[in-house]
Amino acid sequence: MQFDGVVYVPEYSTWKPKEDYVDQAMWERVALTNATVILFWIPRKLPDMPGFTTNVEFGYWLHSKKVIY
């Protein structure tokens, strides 16, 4: 089985902290809009990875019919 497509991963390869996340948010919005499938992994590891922002994103995109949870 082969995959002929693009996978968008919303993480920086440098892992350096950013002071302004506007460009990150806009990049994610464009990628999610262009995607044919949106796969969500929602971490539940408190306090390090609560996934609270992902909850909002999941709810926003749920109506798109592109979501896999």
PDB file of N, CA, C and O in Angstrom:
ATOM      1  N   MET A   1       0.845  -1.180   0.000  1.00  0.00           N
ATOM      2  CA  MET A   1       0.000   0.000   0.000  1.00  0.00           C
ATOM      3  C   MET A   1       0.889   1.241   0.000  1.00  0.00           C
ATOM      4  O   MET A   1       1.806   1.363   0.792  1.00  0.00           O
ATOM      5  N   GLN A   2       0.586   2.161  -0.899  1.00  0.00           N
ATOM      6  CA  GLN A   2       1.364   3.388  -0.995  1.00  0.00           C
ATOM      7  C   GLN A   2       0.475   4.588  -0.730  1.00  0.00           C
ATOM      8  O   GLN A   2      -0.726   4.557  -0.998  1.00  0.00           O
ATOM      9  N   PHE A   3       1.085   5.636  -0.221  1.00  0.00           N
ATOM     10  CA  PHE A   3       0.382   6.894   0.019  1.00  0.00           C
ATOM     11  C   PHE A   3       0.952   7.937  -0.916  1.00  0.00           C
ATOM     12  O   PHE A   3       2.160   8.179  -0.929  1.00  0.00           O
ATOM     13  N   ASP A   4       0.094   8.526  -1.718  1.00  0.00           N
ATOM     14  CA  ASP A   4       0.516   9.554  -2.658  1.00  0.00           C
ATOM     15  C   ASP A   4      -0.152  10.863  -2.243  1.00  0.00           C
ATOM     16  O   ASP A   4      -1.221  11.216  -2.733  1.00  0.00           O
ATOM     17  N   GLY A   5       0.458  11.539  -1.306  1.00  0.00           N
ATOM     18  CA  GLY A   5      -0.132  12.774  -0.807  1.00  0.00           C
ATOM     19  C   GLY A   5       0.852  13.532   0.057  1.00  0.00           C
ATOM     20  O   GLY A   5       2.046  13.256   0.062  1.00  0.00           O
ATOM     21  N   VAL A   6       0.317  14.474   0.795  1.00  0.00           N
ATOM     22  CA  VAL A   6       1.113  15.336   1.660  1.00  0.00           C
ATOM     23  C   VAL A   6       0.591  15.196   3.087  1.00  0.00           C
ATOM     24  O   VAL A   6      -0.619  15.185   3.305  1.00  0.00           O
ATOM     25  N   VAL A   7       1.501  15.091   4.037  1.00  0.00           N
ATOM     26  CA  VAL A   7       1.148  15.081   5.451  1.00  0.00           C
ATOM     27  C   VAL A   7       1.682  16.376   6.064  1.00  0.00           C
ATOM     28  O   VAL A   7       2.881  16.648   5.997  1.00  0.00           O
ATOM     29  N   TYR A   8       0.798  17.179   6.635  1.00  0.00           N
ATOM     30  CA  TYR A   8       1.197  18.403   7.317  1.00  0.00           C
ATOM     31  C   TYR A   8       1.364  18.091   8.795  1.00  0.00           C
ATOM     32  O   TYR A   8       0.449  17.588   9.429  1.00  0.00           O
ATOM     33  N   VAL A   9       2.516  18.412   9.359  1.00  0.00           N
ATOM     34  CA  VAL A   9       2.782  18.205  10.778  1.00  0.00           C
ATOM     35  C   VAL A   9       3.054  19.574  11.382  1.00  0.00           C
ATOM     36  O   VAL A   9       4.046  20.215  11.049  1.00  0.00           O
ATOM     37  N   PRO A  10       2.194  20.037  12.282  1.00  0.00           N
ATOM     38  CA  PRO A  10       2.320  21.406  12.809  1.00  0.00           C
ATOM     39  C   PRO A  10       3.339  21.538  13.932  1.00  0.00           C
ATOM     40  O   PRO A  10       3.045  22.028  15.014  1.00  0.00           O
ATOM     41  N   GLU A  11       4.552  21.085  13.689  1.00  0.00           N
ATOM     42  CA  GLU A  11       5.634  21.232  14.653  1.00  0.00           C
ATOM     43  C   GLU A  11       6.868  21.742  13.929  1.00  0.00           C
ATOM     44  O   GLU A  11       7.107  21.393  12.778  1.00  0.00           O
ATOM     45  N   TYR A  12       7.628  22.536  14.626  1.00  0.00           N
ATOM     46  CA  TYR A  12       8.853  23.071  14.049  1.00  0.00           C
ATOM     47  C   TYR A  12       9.985  22.055  14.161  1.00  0.00           C
ATOM     48  O   TYR A  12      10.133  21.404  15.191  1.00  0.00           O
ATOM     49  N   SER A  13      10.766  21.951  13.119  1.00  0.00           N
ATOM     50  CA  SER A  13      11.887  21.018  13.135  1.00  0.00           C
ATOM     51  C   SER A  13      12.973  21.470  14.104  1.00  0.00           C
ATOM     52  O   SER A  13      13.756  20.654  14.593  1.00  0.00           O
ATOM     53  N   THR A  14      13.029  22.763  14.407  1.00  0.00           N
ATOM     54  CA  THR A  14      14.062  23.274  15.304  1.00  0.00           C
ATOM     55  C   THR A  14      13.662  23.163  16.774  1.00  0.00           C
ATOM     56  O   THR A  14      14.509  23.237  17.646  1.00  0.00           O
ATOM     57  N   TRP A  15      12.385  23.025  17.061  1.00  0.00           N
ATOM     58  CA  TRP A  15      11.859  22.941  18.429  1.00  0.00           C
ATOM     59  C   TRP A  15      12.214  24.156  19.270  1.00  0.00           C
ATOM     60  O   TRP A  15      12.249  24.103  20.480  1.00  0.00           O
ATOM     61  N   LYS A  16      12.510  25.274  18.633  1.00  0.00           N
ATOM     62  CA  LYS A  16      12.826  26.493  19.371  1.00  0.00           C
ATOM     63  C   LYS A  16      11.531  27.226  19.719  1.00  0.00           C
ATOM     64  O   LYS A  16      10.624  27.298  18.900  1.00  0.00           O
ATOM     65  N   PRO A  17      11.446  27.793  20.926  1.00  0.00           N
ATOM     66  CA  PRO A  17      10.252  28.554  21.294  1.00  0.00           C
ATOM     67  C   PRO A  17      10.083  29.782  20.406  1.00  0.00           C
ATOM     68  O   PRO A  17      11.055  30.372  19.952  1.00  0.00           O
ATOM     69  N   LYS A  18       8.826  30.158  20.192  1.00  0.00           N
ATOM     70  CA  LYS A  18       8.532  31.338  19.378  1.00  0.00           C
ATOM     71  C   LYS A  18       7.961  32.435  20.260  1.00  0.00           C
ATOM     72  O   LYS A  18       7.313  32.155  21.251  1.00  0.00           O
ATOM     73  N   GLU A  19       8.204  33.668  19.860  1.00  0.00           N
ATOM     74  CA  GLU A  19       7.628  34.784  20.599  1.00  0.00           C
ATOM     75  C   GLU A  19       6.262  35.164  20.048  1.00  0.00           C
ATOM     76  O   GLU A  19       5.434  35.712  20.751  1.00  0.00           O
ATOM     77  N   ASP A  20       6.013  34.893  18.767  1.00  0.00           N
ATOM     78  CA  ASP A  20       4.760  35.258  18.121  1.00  0.00           C
ATOM     79  C   ASP A  20       4.230  34.054  17.355  1.00  0.00           C
ATOM     80  O   ASP A  20       4.908  33.536  16.473  1.00  0.00           O
ATOM     81  N   TYR A  21       3.033  33.602  17.695  1.00  0.00           N
ATOM     82  CA  TYR A  21       2.482  32.403  17.079  1.00  0.00           C
ATOM     83  C   TYR A  21       1.463  32.701  15.978  1.00  0.00           C
ATOM     84  O   TYR A  21       0.800  31.801  15.505  1.00  0.00           O
ATOM     85  N   VAL A  22       1.363  33.948  15.542  1.00  0.00           N
ATOM     86  CA  VAL A  22       0.406  34.304  14.500  1.00  0.00           C
ATOM     87  C   VAL A  22       0.725  33.557  13.207  1.00  0.00           C
ATOM     88  O   VAL A  22      -0.164  32.992  12.576  1.00  0.00           O
ATOM     89  N   ASP A  23       1.989  33.519  12.821  1.00  0.00           N
ATOM     90  CA  ASP A  23       2.352  32.818  11.586  1.00  0.00           C
ATOM     91  C   ASP A  23       2.078  31.317  11.705  1.00  0.00           C
ATOM     92  O   ASP A  23       1.642  30.674  10.748  1.00  0.00           O
ATOM     93  N   GLN A  24       2.282  30.744  12.876  1.00  0.00           N
ATOM     94  CA  GLN A  24       1.984  29.330  13.091  1.00  0.00           C
ATOM     95  C   GLN A  24       0.495  29.065  12.945  1.00  0.00           C
ATOM     96  O   GLN A  24       0.071  28.132  12.272  1.00  0.00           O
ATOM     97  N   ALA A  25      -0.320  29.912  13.554  1.00  0.00           N
ATOM     98  CA  ALA A  25      -1.773  29.745  13.482  1.00  0.00           C
ATOM     99  C   ALA A  25      -2.269  29.878  12.043  1.00  0.00           C
ATOM    100  O   ALA A  25      -3.136  29.112  11.606  1.00  0.00           O
ATOM    101  N   MET A  26      -1.718  30.809  11.298  1.00  0.00           N
ATOM    102  CA  MET A  26      -2.135  31.000   9.914  1.00  0.00           C
ATOM    103  C   MET A  26      -1.685  29.818   9.047  1.00  0.00           C
ATOM    104  O   MET A  26      -2.426  29.362   8.180  1.00  0.00           O
ATOM    105  N   TRP A  27      -0.486  29.313   9.283  1.00  0.00           N
ATOM    106  CA  TRP A  27      -0.008  28.148   8.539  1.00  0.00           C
ATOM    107  C   TRP A  27      -0.916  26.951   8.802  1.00  0.00           C
ATOM    108  O   TRP A  27      -1.310  26.239   7.877  1.00  0.00           O
ATOM    109  N   GLU A  28      -1.270  26.727  10.068  1.00  0.00           N
ATOM    110  CA  GLU A  28      -2.155  25.613  10.407  1.00  0.00           C
ATOM    111  C   GLU A  28      -3.521  25.773   9.753  1.00  0.00           C
ATOM    112  O   GLU A  28      -4.094  24.814   9.242  1.00  0.00           O
ATOM    113  N   ARG A  29      -4.059  26.987   9.764  1.00  0.00           N
ATOM    114  CA  ARG A  29      -5.383  27.239   9.170  1.00  0.00           C
ATOM    115  C   ARG A  29      -5.381  26.912   7.673  1.00  0.00           C
ATOM    116  O   ARG A  29      -6.293  26.267   7.167  1.00  0.00           O
ATOM    117  N   VAL A  30      -4.356  27.349   6.966  1.00  0.00           N
ATOM    118  CA  VAL A  30      -4.260  27.074   5.533  1.00  0.00           C
ATOM    119  C   VAL A  30      -4.123  25.562   5.289  1.00  0.00           C
ATOM    120  O   VAL A  30      -4.795  25.006   4.418  1.00  0.00           O
ATOM    121  N   ALA A  31      -3.266  24.902   6.071  1.00  0.00           N
ATOM    122  CA  ALA A  31      -3.061  23.463   5.900  1.00  0.00           C
ATOM    123  C   ALA A  31      -4.354  22.692   6.174  1.00  0.00           C
ATOM    124  O   ALA A  31      -4.715  21.786   5.419  1.00  0.00           O
ATOM    125  N   LEU A  32      -5.071  23.047   7.227  1.00  0.00           N
ATOM    126  CA  LEU A  32      -6.322  22.365   7.561  1.00  0.00           C
ATOM    127  C   LEU A  32      -7.402  22.628   6.516  1.00  0.00           C
ATOM    128  O   LEU A  32      -8.187  21.736   6.187  1.00  0.00           O
ATOM    129  N   THR A  33      -7.439  23.810   5.988  1.00  0.00           N
ATOM    130  CA  THR A  33      -8.415  24.140   4.949  1.00  0.00           C
ATOM    131  C   THR A  33      -8.136  23.339   3.678  1.00  0.00           C
ATOM    132  O   THR A  33      -9.057  22.843   3.032  1.00  0.00           O
ATOM    133  N   ASN A  34      -6.868  23.172   3.335  1.00  0.00           N
ATOM    134  CA  ASN A  34      -6.490  22.455   2.115  1.00  0.00           C
ATOM    135  C   ASN A  34      -6.532  20.938   2.263  1.00  0.00           C
ATOM    136  O   ASN A  34      -6.540  20.220   1.262  1.00  0.00           O
ATOM    137  N   ALA A  35      -6.554  20.452   3.478  1.00  0.00           N
ATOM    138  CA  ALA A  35      -6.509  19.006   3.724  1.00  0.00           C
ATOM    139  C   ALA A  35      -7.807  18.327   3.294  1.00  0.00           C
ATOM    140  O   ALA A  35      -8.884  18.900   3.385  1.00  0.00           O
ATOM    141  N   THR A  36      -7.683  17.084   2.847  1.00  0.00           N
ATOM    142  CA  THR A  36      -8.874  16.286   2.551  1.00  0.00           C
ATOM    143  C   THR A  36      -9.276  15.451   3.762  1.00  0.00           C
ATOM    144  O   THR A  36     -10.434  15.064   3.886  1.00  0.00           O
ATOM    145  N   VAL A  37      -8.312  15.175   4.646  1.00  0.00           N
ATOM    146  CA  VAL A  37      -8.567  14.447   5.890  1.00  0.00           C
ATOM    147  C   VAL A  37      -7.803  15.141   7.010  1.00  0.00           C
ATOM    148  O   VAL A  37      -6.651  15.540   6.823  1.00  0.00           O
ATOM    149  N   ILE A  38      -8.447  15.289   8.166  1.00  0.00           N
ATOM    150  CA  ILE A  38      -7.798  15.869   9.343  1.00  0.00           C
ATOM    151  C   ILE A  38      -7.841  14.816  10.444  1.00  0.00           C
ATOM    152  O   ILE A  38      -8.917  14.419  10.888  1.00  0.00           O
ATOM    153  N   LEU A  39      -6.674  14.373  10.856  1.00  0.00           N
ATOM    154  CA  LEU A  39      -6.561  13.351  11.890  1.00  0.00           C
ATOM    155  C   LEU A  39      -6.180  14.020  13.203  1.00  0.00           C
ATOM    156  O   LEU A  39      -5.201  14.759  13.260  1.00  0.00           O
ATOM    157  N   PHE A  40      -6.970  13.777  14.240  1.00  0.00           N
ATOM    158  CA  PHE A  40      -6.694  14.371  15.543  1.00  0.00           C
ATOM    159  C   PHE A  40      -6.176  13.331  16.511  1.00  0.00           C
ATOM    160  O   PHE A  40      -6.735  12.250  16.651  1.00  0.00           O
ATOM    161  N   TRP A  41      -5.101  13.659  17.168  1.00  0.00           N
ATOM    162  CA  TRP A  41      -4.614  12.935  18.333  1.00  0.00           C
ATOM    163  C   TRP A  41      -4.679  13.942  19.467  1.00  0.00           C
ATOM    164  O   TRP A  41      -4.051  14.993  19.412  1.00  0.00           O
ATOM    165  N   ILE A  42      -5.462  13.648  20.474  1.00  0.00           N
ATOM    166  CA  ILE A  42      -5.641  14.587  21.575  1.00  0.00           C
ATOM    167  C   ILE A  42      -4.994  13.998  22.824  1.00  0.00           C
ATOM    168  O   ILE A  42      -5.531  13.085  23.445  1.00  0.00           O
ATOM    169  N   PRO A  43      -3.823  14.529  23.182  1.00  0.00           N
ATOM    170  CA  PRO A  43      -3.121  13.998  24.349  1.00  0.00           C
ATOM    171  C   PRO A  43      -3.853  14.348  25.640  1.00  0.00           C
ATOM    172  O   PRO A  43      -4.483  15.383  25.745  1.00  0.00           O
ATOM    173  N   ARG A  44      -3.753  13.476  26.585  1.00  0.00           N
ATOM    174  CA  ARG A  44      -4.330  13.741  27.899  1.00  0.00           C
ATOM    175  C   ARG A  44      -3.307  13.395  28.959  1.00  0.00           C
ATOM    176  O   ARG A  44      -3.459  12.459  29.719  1.00  0.00           O
ATOM    177  N   LYS A  45      -2.213  14.149  28.951  1.00  0.00           N
ATOM    178  CA  LYS A  45      -1.173  13.937  29.948  1.00  0.00           C
ATOM    179  C   LYS A  45      -0.963  15.247  30.693  1.00  0.00           C
ATOM    180  O   LYS A  45      -0.261  16.132  30.217  1.00  0.00           O
ATOM    181  N   LEU A  46      -1.594  15.355  31.831  1.00  0.00           N
ATOM    182  CA  LEU A  46      -1.457  16.571  32.630  1.00  0.00           C
ATOM    183  C   LEU A  46      -0.208  16.474  33.497  1.00  0.00           C
ATOM    184  O   LEU A  46       0.124  15.403  33.972  1.00  0.00           O
ATOM    185  N   PRO A  47       0.521  17.531  33.701  1.00  0.00           N
ATOM    186  CA  PRO A  47       0.272  18.875  33.211  1.00  0.00           C
ATOM    187  C   PRO A  47       0.983  19.184  31.899  1.00  0.00           C
ATOM    188  O   PRO A  47       0.809  20.253  31.336  1.00  0.00           O
ATOM    189  N   ASP A  48       1.784  18.254  31.383  1.00  0.00           N
ATOM    190  CA  ASP A  48       2.625  18.549  30.229  1.00  0.00           C
ATOM    191  C   ASP A  48       1.872  18.715  28.916  1.00  0.00           C
ATOM    192  O   ASP A  48       2.202  19.576  28.120  1.00  0.00           O
ATOM    193  N   MET A  49       0.903  17.860  28.631  1.00  0.00           N
ATOM    194  CA  MET A  49       0.209  17.889  27.346  1.00  0.00           C
ATOM    195  C   MET A  49      -1.300  17.732  27.554  1.00  0.00           C
ATOM    196  O   MET A  49      -1.869  16.677  27.293  1.00  0.00           O
ATOM    197  N   PRO A  50      -1.966  18.783  28.013  1.00  0.00           N
ATOM    198  CA  PRO A  50      -3.395  18.651  28.274  1.00  0.00           C
ATOM    199  C   PRO A  50      -4.252  18.610  27.012  1.00  0.00           C
ATOM    200  O   PRO A  50      -5.354  18.078  27.027  1.00  0.00           O
ATOM    201  N   GLY A  51      -3.779  19.171  25.914  1.00  0.00           N
ATOM    202  CA  GLY A  51      -4.539  19.147  24.666  1.00  0.00           C
ATOM    203  C   GLY A  51      -5.737  20.075  24.635  1.00  0.00           C
ATOM    204  O   GLY A  51      -6.655  19.874  23.852  1.00  0.00           O
ATOM    205  N   PHE A  52      -5.762  21.093  25.471  1.00  0.00           N
ATOM    206  CA  PHE A  52      -6.932  21.975  25.543  1.00  0.00           C
ATOM    207  C   PHE A  52      -7.168  22.744  24.245  1.00  0.00           C
ATOM    208  O   PHE A  52      -8.302  22.892  23.807  1.00  0.00           O
ATOM    209  N   THR A  53      -6.115  23.239  23.618  1.00  0.00           N
ATOM    210  CA  THR A  53      -6.280  23.958  22.351  1.00  0.00           C
ATOM    211  C   THR A  53      -6.810  23.015  21.282  1.00  0.00           C
ATOM    212  O   THR A  53      -7.645  23.389  20.463  1.00  0.00           O
ATOM    213  N   THR A  54      -6.363  21.780  21.303  1.00  0.00           N
ATOM    214  CA  THR A  54      -6.824  20.797  20.330  1.00  0.00           C
ATOM    215  C   THR A  54      -8.318  20.543  20.468  1.00  0.00           C
ATOM    216  O   THR A  54      -8.999  20.290  19.476  1.00  0.00           O
ATOM    217  N   ASN A  55      -8.852  20.614  21.669  1.00  0.00           N
ATOM    218  CA  ASN A  55     -10.296  20.463  21.864  1.00  0.00           C
ATOM    219  C   ASN A  55     -11.063  21.486  21.036  1.00  0.00           C
ATOM    220  O   ASN A  55     -12.065  21.165  20.393  1.00  0.00           O
ATOM    221  N   VAL A  56     -10.597  22.709  21.052  1.00  0.00           N
ATOM    222  CA  VAL A  56     -11.256  23.785  20.308  1.00  0.00           C
ATOM    223  C   VAL A  56     -11.126  23.544  18.812  1.00  0.00           C
ATOM    224  O   VAL A  56     -12.097  23.667  18.056  1.00  0.00           O
ATOM    225  N   GLU A  57      -9.932  23.187  18.363  1.00  0.00           N
ATOM    226  CA  GLU A  57      -9.711  22.919  16.944  1.00  0.00           C
ATOM    227  C   GLU A  57     -10.569  21.750  16.464  1.00  0.00           C
ATOM    228  O   GLU A  57     -11.151  21.804  15.382  1.00  0.00           O
ATOM    229  N   PHE A  58     -10.654  20.702  17.263  1.00  0.00           N
ATOM    230  CA  PHE A  58     -11.482  19.551  16.915  1.00  0.00           C
ATOM    231  C   PHE A  58     -12.938  19.979  16.741  1.00  0.00           C
ATOM    232  O   PHE A  58     -13.585  19.633  15.747  1.00  0.00           O
ATOM    233  N   GLY A  59     -13.454  20.743  17.673  1.00  0.00           N
ATOM    234  CA  GLY A  59     -14.830  21.221  17.579  1.00  0.00           C
ATOM    235  C   GLY A  59     -15.058  22.099  16.362  1.00  0.00           C
ATOM    236  O   GLY A  59     -16.097  22.011  15.705  1.00  0.00           O
ATOM    237  N   TYR A  60     -14.085  22.932  16.045  1.00  0.00           N
ATOM    238  CA  TYR A  60     -14.208  23.830  14.895  1.00  0.00           C
ATOM    239  C   TYR A  60     -14.286  23.043  13.587  1.00  0.00           C
ATOM    240  O   TYR A  60     -15.095  23.350  12.711  1.00  0.00           O
ATOM    241  N   TRP A  61     -13.450  22.025  13.427  1.00  0.00           N
ATOM    242  CA  TRP A  61     -13.361  21.288  12.170  1.00  0.00           C
ATOM    243  C   TRP A  61     -14.319  20.109  12.079  1.00  0.00           C
ATOM    244  O   TRP A  61     -14.467  19.518  11.004  1.00  0.00           O
ATOM    245  N   LEU A  62     -14.983  19.753  13.170  1.00  0.00           N
ATOM    246  CA  LEU A  62     -15.847  18.586  13.180  1.00  0.00           C
ATOM    247  C   LEU A  62     -16.917  18.654  12.094  1.00  0.00           C
ATOM    248  O   LEU A  62     -17.223  17.665  11.442  1.00  0.00           O
ATOM    249  N   HIS A  63     -17.481  19.813  11.853  1.00  0.00           N
ATOM    250  CA  HIS A  63     -18.541  19.974  10.847  1.00  0.00           C
ATOM    251  C   HIS A  63     -18.041  19.788   9.411  1.00  0.00           C
ATOM    252  O   HIS A  63     -18.821  19.604   8.491  1.00  0.00           O
ATOM    253  N   SER A  64     -16.735  19.802   9.224  1.00  0.00           N
ATOM    254  CA  SER A  64     -16.158  19.745   7.872  1.00  0.00           C
ATOM    255  C   SER A  64     -16.286  18.353   7.229  1.00  0.00           C
ATOM    256  O   SER A  64     -16.071  18.222   6.039  1.00  0.00           O
ATOM    257  N   LYS A  65     -16.587  17.350   8.016  1.00  0.00           N
ATOM    258  CA  LYS A  65     -16.673  15.952   7.548  1.00  0.00           C
ATOM    259  C   LYS A  65     -15.305  15.407   7.111  1.00  0.00           C
ATOM    260  O   LYS A  65     -15.221  14.394   6.447  1.00  0.00           O
ATOM    261  N   LYS A  66     -14.221  16.112   7.473  1.00  0.00           N
ATOM    262  CA  LYS A  66     -12.868  15.662   7.133  1.00  0.00           C
ATOM    263  C   LYS A  66     -12.170  15.037   8.340  1.00  0.00           C
ATOM    264  O   LYS A  66     -11.066  14.565   8.214  1.00  0.00           O
ATOM    265  N   VAL A  67     -12.828  15.010   9.489  1.00  0.00           N
ATOM    266  CA  VAL A  67     -12.192  14.678  10.749  1.00  0.00           C
ATOM    267  C   VAL A  67     -12.183  13.181  11.049  1.00  0.00           C
ATOM    268  O   VAL A  67     -13.207  12.507  10.901  1.00  0.00           O
ATOM    269  N   ILE A  68     -11.025  12.707  11.469  1.00  0.00           N
ATOM    270  CA  ILE A  68     -10.876  11.360  12.038  1.00  0.00           C
ATOM    271  C   ILE A  68     -10.340  11.584  13.443  1.00  0.00           C
ATOM    272  O   ILE A  68      -9.352  12.275  13.644  1.00  0.00           O
ATOM    273  N   TYR A  69     -11.002  10.966  14.416  1.00  0.00           N
ATOM    274  CA  TYR A  69     -10.609  11.140  15.815  1.00  0.00           C
ATOM    275  C   TYR A  69     -10.101   9.849  16.360  1.00  0.00           C
ATOM    276  O   TYR A  69     -10.679   8.821  16.224  1.00  0.00           O
TER     277      TYR A  69
END
